[in-house]
């Protein structure tokens, strides 16, 4: 076996290392997992690590190897499995020598990347070839690991972003070529567009596409889109481990935009829901959002379009779904120009579709777990974000019932421990839901269950000064309680009016029954 074939074999194995370890254990059931890990580590040490310890690997690769082969070696040496295996076979001095060799190899990768990104003199030059998505992902992950270890990547981060952008643009062009309209559009097609009700405007789709023309060969490899999805997530996460220069930040934003466009053009069977959700959450995070000043809202619209195509209840990463929920609650809609008002309506519609899936998929207990693990202040709680954030769409009444049932488990036993901020959020959310239902002329039903939960919230906000029985018994006690708690009466007024009207009707109905019985 040649050296480059050996390196590529190990590279292919490490992309599915978990399957290798599992097969080692299954092949010999009596072999423990630790023994399988040690066996793989010793084999890797003999074939890859020992040649690197000689100190000549970087020199040989710089003189003879291709960019892809350098990436494969750097990926292997920076892999967490390799670094953990050092404890089995190496001394501290050997580990330090390997770290120096890895740094030299990263320098070689940097030189290759700068040459690959430089404008070639001839279109037939080997430098004009695009780096494939698999090796692009390997380079990005290796640079991210090095950046996470010492906060530096030797200037390689910029080239990682640039190579990712070019790779995503190439894949997007291949996908776009499949559905792009061929030739000049004929008159009947244009007339059919004009006959559709456009209300005085011309249709402006994101991507114009041709009509379906039967089965076609796939223009990309099965894992190209998956690799680019992982690249986007890795680039954003690597940015958190060190300060970015202005040029690095600008190039990262361009790479993120290119990845989003590629994902929006990809067929559904190429989208891995879990990885796409993780990538979108990283993009939507307020500290690393790809929507800069130059963005016209197209990237944001494409992200929501991608998410709306997923079946979110199949995603097993519940923490990522919870993060997506909070991100969408605080995501600002793009500021439209006069010609893009319809796109803003479409933006709101798509966000509503995604949020509806999240309402149906997530439980209140899962969202509450996110509060405990990641959010530190009351202003960042998901209940506050849902009530006071930018999301102004429909909130299902069953979801509000689930929220109240989580904090007030038994209506007859009184309120469970619930913070005043959470209780206030639930009250304001129910009031907002009532206002929006009136605007849509589809009023929400107000029953004893809703009134009891609202009363529980007011009791929790008052730290026990109010009594739930007094609120249920007297319609006049509600305005007094709202004034005592210093709540925004204008926001709660429609809900309070409906509650008092309902309680008065119940009192009159009870009195009438007593008279009839008498």
XYZ file of C-alpha atoms in Angstrom:
518
model
C 0.000 0.000 0.000
C 1.345 3.442 -0.900
C 1.629 6.196 1.690
C -1.120 8.360 0.180
C -3.460 5.357 -0.014
C -2.746 4.551 3.640
C -3.451 8.131 4.704
C -6.694 8.255 2.722
C -7.788 4.925 4.225
C -7.290 6.222 7.743
C -9.052 9.457 6.786
C -12.065 7.524 5.489
C -12.081 5.365 8.618
C -11.996 8.370 10.953
C -15.022 9.926 9.280
C -16.964 6.883 10.550
C -14.869 5.965 13.571
C -17.815 5.009 15.737
C -18.839 2.330 13.231
C -15.298 0.932 13.223
C -15.156 0.587 17.006
C -18.604 -0.982 17.052
C -17.584 -3.528 14.402
C -14.432 -4.391 16.388
C -16.526 -5.175 19.444
C -19.173 -7.109 17.480
C -16.525 -9.182 15.689
C -15.188 -10.431 19.003
C -18.042 -10.290 21.566
C -15.676 -11.124 24.391
C -13.551 -8.062 23.611
C -14.289 -5.012 25.712
C -14.726 -1.583 24.143
C -11.558 -0.339 25.878
C -9.586 -3.131 24.222
C -11.008 -2.189 20.805
C -10.044 1.443 21.334
C -6.532 0.418 22.384
C -6.202 -1.844 19.320
C -7.179 0.964 16.922
C -4.875 3.380 18.776
C -1.862 1.084 18.506
C -2.462 0.513 14.791
C -2.790 4.251 14.200
C 0.389 4.848 16.184
C 2.430 2.410 14.069
C 1.209 3.679 10.689
C 0.663 7.434 11.155
C 2.021 8.745 14.451
C 5.496 7.175 14.311
C 6.336 8.687 10.881
C 5.262 12.083 12.241
C 7.560 11.666 15.270
C 10.543 11.478 12.923
C 10.079 15.189 12.210
C 10.225 14.795 8.423
C 6.495 14.479 7.685
C 5.851 18.222 7.258
C 8.876 18.616 4.946
C 7.871 15.660 2.792
C 4.254 16.745 2.507
C 5.242 20.312 1.641
C 7.421 19.055 -1.214
C 5.393 16.168 -2.608
C 1.833 15.914 -1.306
C -1.310 17.518 -2.647
C -3.496 19.884 -0.642
C -6.021 17.104 -0.016
C -3.340 14.791 1.404
C -2.084 17.521 3.755
C -5.655 18.046 4.956
C -6.051 14.331 5.621
C -2.898 14.165 7.753
C -3.795 17.311 9.704
C -7.308 15.967 10.246
C -5.947 12.690 11.640
C -3.437 14.346 13.976
C -5.963 16.868 15.319
C -8.765 14.338 15.793
C -9.872 13.959 19.446
C -9.454 10.175 19.249
C -5.826 10.577 18.170
C -5.035 13.066 20.902
C -6.625 10.882 23.567
C -4.671 7.882 22.333
C -1.397 9.677 23.111
C -1.784 8.575 26.722
C -1.555 4.920 25.624
C 1.614 5.110 23.576
C 3.546 8.383 24.020
C 5.534 10.241 26.625
C 5.117 13.944 27.370
C 8.187 14.777 25.285
C 6.779 12.871 22.303
C 3.420 14.609 22.671
C 5.166 17.996 22.605
C 7.089 16.949 19.487
C 3.848 15.885 17.785
C 2.233 19.210 18.692
C 5.100 21.026 16.977
C 4.769 18.759 13.949
C 1.019 19.428 13.826
C 1.678 23.177 13.932
C 4.128 22.817 11.025
C 1.580 20.809 9.065
C -1.007 23.510 9.682
C 1.497 25.937 8.197
C 1.797 23.714 5.133
C -2.009 23.617 4.879
C -2.047 27.415 5.156
C 0.400 27.709 2.237
C -1.627 25.315 0.113
C -4.855 27.172 0.958
C -3.365 30.542 0.010
C -2.213 29.102 -3.318
C -5.593 27.442 -3.946
C -7.459 30.679 -3.196
C -5.164 32.782 -5.369
C -6.459 33.580 -8.857
C -4.838 31.035 -11.192
C -2.946 32.228 -14.249
C -4.627 29.633 -16.439
C -8.042 28.043 -16.239
C -6.397 24.675 -16.908
C -4.191 24.959 -13.814
C -4.674 22.394 -11.074
C -5.127 25.299 -8.654
C -8.402 26.176 -10.374
C -10.000 22.973 -9.066
C -12.484 23.488 -6.245
C -11.850 21.741 -2.941
C -14.502 19.046 -2.554
C -16.973 19.329 0.354
C -15.525 16.316 2.222
C -12.012 17.796 2.407
C -13.419 21.272 3.039
C -15.195 19.927 6.123
C -12.013 18.129 7.255
C -9.990 21.347 6.925
C -12.577 23.416 8.786
C -12.825 20.905 11.638
C -9.033 20.612 11.953
C -8.642 24.404 12.051
C -11.494 24.640 14.579
C -9.817 22.101 16.866
C -6.526 23.967 16.763
C -8.307 27.247 17.393
C -10.117 25.705 20.347
C -6.835 24.429 21.821
C -4.733 27.605 21.646
C -7.015 30.294 20.202
C -5.010 30.493 16.977
C -5.162 28.856 13.585
C -2.242 30.584 11.929
C -4.452 32.740 9.704
C -6.046 29.590 8.308
C -9.545 30.548 9.490
C -9.911 33.162 6.749
C -9.000 30.636 4.054
C -11.359 28.082 5.596
C -14.204 30.566 5.217
C -13.154 31.441 1.671
C -12.825 27.807 0.568
C -16.171 26.985 2.184
C -17.833 29.869 0.348
C -16.395 28.779 -3.001
C -17.358 25.158 -2.397
C -20.917 26.129 -1.415
C -21.244 28.372 -4.469
C -20.068 25.542 -6.718
C -22.572 23.058 -5.258
C -25.342 25.681 -5.437
C -24.541 26.313 -9.097
C -24.760 22.578 -9.816
C -28.127 22.350 -8.065
C -29.419 25.516 -9.676
C -28.506 24.254 -13.147
C -30.968 21.373 -12.746
C -34.050 23.524 -12.159
C -33.078 26.767 -13.906
C -35.457 27.681 -16.774
C -34.017 26.595 -20.102
C -34.044 29.106 -22.955
C -36.564 31.885 -23.473
C -39.892 31.542 -21.721
C -42.741 31.079 -24.130
C -45.816 33.251 -24.419
C -48.395 30.844 -22.882
C -46.244 30.546 -19.732
C -46.010 34.332 -19.398
C -49.735 34.720 -19.983
C -50.465 32.126 -17.278
C -48.410 34.166 -14.857
C -50.285 37.337 -15.764
C -53.679 35.662 -15.311
C -52.884 34.842 -11.685
C -54.150 37.410 -9.171
C -51.080 39.574 -8.531
C -52.900 42.681 -7.202
C -50.924 45.002 -9.391
C -47.502 43.452 -8.748
C -45.184 41.104 -10.579
C -44.284 37.767 -8.987
C -40.730 37.832 -7.602
C -39.766 34.334 -6.437
C -36.493 33.676 -4.687
C -35.317 31.214 -7.356
C -36.978 30.896 -10.721
C -37.263 27.266 -11.723
C -38.388 25.239 -14.677
C -41.355 22.881 -14.705
C -40.606 19.248 -13.716
C -39.353 17.204 -16.660
C -39.022 13.719 -15.244
C -36.232 11.919 -13.375
C -32.746 13.370 -13.639
C -29.329 12.331 -12.420
C -28.285 13.880 -9.126
C -25.803 16.724 -9.793
C -23.994 16.290 -6.462
C -22.737 13.497 -4.248
C -25.054 12.288 -1.476
C -22.988 13.823 1.340
C -22.039 17.151 -0.278
C -24.872 19.080 1.348
C -24.311 17.327 4.675
C -20.609 18.296 4.635
C -21.441 21.941 3.895
C -24.006 21.928 6.702
C -21.359 20.717 9.134
C -18.914 23.306 7.739
C -21.275 26.150 8.559
C -21.801 24.921 12.108
C -18.060 24.419 12.647
C -17.164 27.880 11.312
C -19.582 29.597 13.659
C -18.457 27.561 16.670
C -14.781 28.196 15.880
C -15.435 31.938 15.882
C -16.332 31.729 19.580
C -12.849 30.449 20.523
C -10.904 33.529 19.459
C -11.291 37.098 18.281
C -11.870 37.507 14.556
C -10.321 40.180 12.410
C -12.580 42.340 10.275
C -11.661 40.428 7.118
C -12.271 37.054 8.815
C -15.668 38.186 10.077
C -16.666 39.502 6.634
C -15.590 36.281 4.938
C -17.411 34.181 7.535
C -20.637 36.058 6.814
C -20.216 35.458 3.080
C -19.581 31.756 3.692
C -22.722 31.505 5.849
C -24.823 33.211 3.168
C -23.477 30.828 0.514
C -24.259 27.784 2.689
C -27.804 28.991 3.340
C -28.414 29.449 -0.388
C -27.051 25.962 -1.084
C -29.314 24.408 1.533
C -32.343 26.238 0.145
C -31.646 24.784 -3.317
C -30.988 21.255 -2.017
C -33.691 18.577 -2.242
C -35.260 17.418 0.978
C -33.608 14.002 0.866
C -30.182 15.680 1.077
C -31.089 17.624 4.230
C -30.278 15.945 7.537
C -32.796 17.518 9.961
C -30.616 17.345 13.076
C -27.536 18.892 11.436
C -29.589 21.485 9.557
C -31.289 22.590 12.782
C -27.929 22.852 14.560
C -26.486 24.883 11.688
C -29.501 27.201 11.557
C -29.408 27.735 15.319
C -25.736 28.696 15.075
C -26.561 31.157 12.284
C -29.563 32.591 14.131
C -27.717 33.106 17.383
C -27.701 36.792 18.211
C -23.928 36.947 18.671
C -23.039 35.261 15.390
C -25.916 36.049 13.061
C -25.078 36.040 9.341
C -27.555 38.806 8.574
C -25.339 41.857 8.294
C -26.031 45.359 7.075
C -25.625 44.271 3.448
C -28.286 41.594 3.791
C -31.672 42.447 2.300
C -33.524 39.801 4.257
C -33.045 37.134 1.576
C -30.757 35.018 3.771
C -33.215 35.206 6.660
C -36.074 34.234 4.349
C -34.086 31.309 2.956
C -33.301 30.064 6.478
C -36.980 30.026 7.400
C -37.777 28.346 4.093
C -35.253 25.582 4.895
C -36.655 25.070 8.399
C -40.245 24.977 7.144
C -39.328 22.051 4.876
C -38.088 19.920 7.777
C -40.100 17.545 9.913
C -38.944 18.817 13.286
C -40.506 16.043 15.353
C -37.904 13.659 13.867
C -34.997 15.670 15.314
C -33.530 13.873 18.317
C -31.480 16.869 19.534
C -34.092 18.449 21.769
C -31.681 21.082 23.084
C -31.147 22.370 19.524
C -34.918 22.590 19.021
C -35.275 24.541 22.264
C -32.547 26.933 21.149
C -34.301 27.325 17.804
C -37.503 28.205 19.679
C -35.816 31.034 21.617
C -33.955 32.262 18.508
C -37.180 32.589 16.540
C -38.836 34.390 19.444
C -36.239 37.183 19.299
C -35.535 37.188 15.545
C -36.351 40.565 13.997
C -38.115 40.567 10.641
C -36.183 42.162 7.779
C -36.934 45.793 7.059
C -38.600 45.673 3.642
C -38.385 48.132 0.815
C -41.477 49.143 -1.118
C -40.995 46.221 -3.506
C -40.401 43.630 -0.773
C -43.514 44.000 1.362
C -44.833 40.685 0.083
C -41.577 38.981 1.038
C -41.974 40.256 4.584
C -45.457 38.706 4.686
C -43.936 35.464 3.418
C -41.205 35.744 6.074
C -43.832 35.985 8.817
C -45.822 33.117 7.341
C -42.791 30.830 7.232
C -41.784 31.702 10.796
C -45.325 30.898 11.887
C -45.106 27.491 10.201
C -41.834 26.682 11.969
C -43.100 27.921 15.332
C -46.254 25.840 14.980
C -44.117 22.746 14.487
C -42.097 23.667 17.573
C -45.271 24.195 19.624
C -46.450 20.724 18.617
C -43.045 19.068 19.120
C -41.540 20.551 22.284
C -42.839 20.172 25.796
C -42.768 22.793 28.515
C -40.477 20.580 30.588
C -37.896 20.525 27.762
C -38.037 24.296 27.340
C -37.718 24.746 31.083
C -34.614 22.552 31.094
C -33.049 24.978 28.611
C -33.677 27.797 31.100
C -31.788 25.922 33.785
C -28.805 25.002 31.621
C -28.177 28.028 29.420
C -30.167 31.079 30.455
C -29.108 33.021 33.523
C -31.544 35.974 33.825
C -35.317 36.291 33.988
C -35.268 38.445 30.832
C -33.854 35.493 28.855
C -36.450 32.942 29.967
C -38.339 31.402 27.093
C -41.682 32.479 28.580
C -40.546 36.128 28.623
C -39.133 35.842 25.096
C -42.372 34.333 23.823
C -44.443 37.078 25.451
C -42.238 40.134 24.880
C -40.153 39.020 21.899
C -40.661 39.728 18.228
C -42.870 36.705 17.569
C -46.407 37.988 17.090
C -47.980 34.930 15.525
C -50.499 32.453 16.832
C -49.824 30.641 20.104
C -52.008 27.506 20.494
C -54.297 27.574 23.488
C -53.340 23.979 24.300
C -49.712 25.083 24.620
C -50.738 27.791 27.119
C -52.711 25.192 29.056
C -49.625 22.953 29.102
C -47.513 25.825 30.442
C -49.946 26.551 33.246
C -50.390 22.859 33.997
C -46.620 22.535 34.388
C -46.444 25.249 37.061
C -49.882 24.688 38.615
C -50.295 20.920 38.457
C -53.601 20.599 40.325
C -56.223 23.321 40.242
C -57.663 22.182 43.557
C -54.324 22.085 45.387
C -53.206 25.652 44.783
C -50.206 26.968 42.871
C -46.916 25.140 42.672
C -43.646 27.089 43.008
C -43.661 29.639 40.185
C -41.600 32.817 39.893
C -43.439 36.146 39.556
C -41.733 36.769 36.199
C -43.028 33.474 34.819
C -46.520 34.100 36.165
C -46.590 37.611 34.662
C -45.448 36.224 31.303
C -48.265 33.673 31.312
C -50.866 36.335 32.109
C -49.653 38.740 29.433
C -49.399 35.895 26.922
C -53.021 34.894 27.548
C -54.082 38.534 27.222
C -52.216 38.879 23.927
C -53.767 35.671 22.647
C -57.208 37.042 23.501
C -56.521 40.324 21.675
C -55.244 38.591 18.540
C -58.196 36.199 18.477
C -60.565 39.181 18.536
C -58.685 40.797 15.624
C -58.980 37.582 13.625
C -62.683 37.339 14.580
C -62.024 33.918 16.055
C -62.327 34.521 19.821
C -60.711 31.972 22.091
C -63.051 30.144 24.469
C -62.907 31.466 28.009
C -63.882 28.829 30.540
C -63.333 27.946 34.176
C -60.007 26.295 33.358
C -58.559 29.450 31.818
C -59.880 31.696 34.575
C -58.519 29.367 37.256
C -55.036 29.401 35.681
C -55.055 33.208 35.379
C -56.055 33.436 39.040
C -53.197 31.087 39.961
C -50.788 33.385 38.113
C -52.043 36.473 39.960
C -51.675 34.681 43.298
C -48.109 33.702 42.413
C -47.305 37.294 41.420
C -48.644 38.625 44.712
C -46.495 36.186 46.775
C -49.665 34.836 48.405
C -51.262 38.172 49.325
C -54.218 37.479 47.043
C -56.545 34.543 47.525
C -57.660 32.503 44.559
C -61.078 31.825 46.089
C -61.771 35.560 46.423
C -60.897 36.151 42.763
C -63.151 33.332 41.567
C -66.030 34.426 43.820
C -66.003 38.164 43.048
C -65.760 39.688 39.540
C -65.016 43.074 41.132
C -61.824 41.723 42.727
C -59.998 41.392 39.391
C -59.488 45.109 38.566
C -58.404 45.696 42.171
C -55.854 42.847 41.949
C -54.453 44.164 38.657
C -54.078 47.652 40.126
C -52.434 46.270 43.271
C -49.905 44.280 41.232
C -49.157 47.356 39.064
C -49.833 45.533 35.811
C -50.428 47.188 32.440
C -54.187 47.589 32.538
C -54.433 48.534 28.857
C -52.906 45.218 27.791
C -55.007 43.152 30.176
C -58.258 45.062 29.696
C -59.821 42.801 27.002
C -59.001 39.691 29.036
C -60.286 41.232 32.278
C -63.527 42.296 30.590
C -64.109 38.772 29.305
C -63.315 37.254 32.712
C -65.646 39.571 34.633
C -68.409 39.062 32.065
C -68.023 35.296 32.325
C -68.090 35.350 36.151
C -71.169 37.624 36.186
C -72.978 35.278 33.817
C -72.063 32.349 36.033
C -73.352 34.180 39.125
C -76.655 35.029 37.403
C -76.995 31.461 36.178
C -76.339 30.090 39.676
C -78.853 32.532 41.176
C -81.499 31.555 38.620
C -81.000 27.860 39.395
C -81.418 28.565 43.122
C -84.652 30.486 42.496
C -86.051 27.682 40.331
C -85.187 25.112 42.976
C -86.779 27.293 45.683
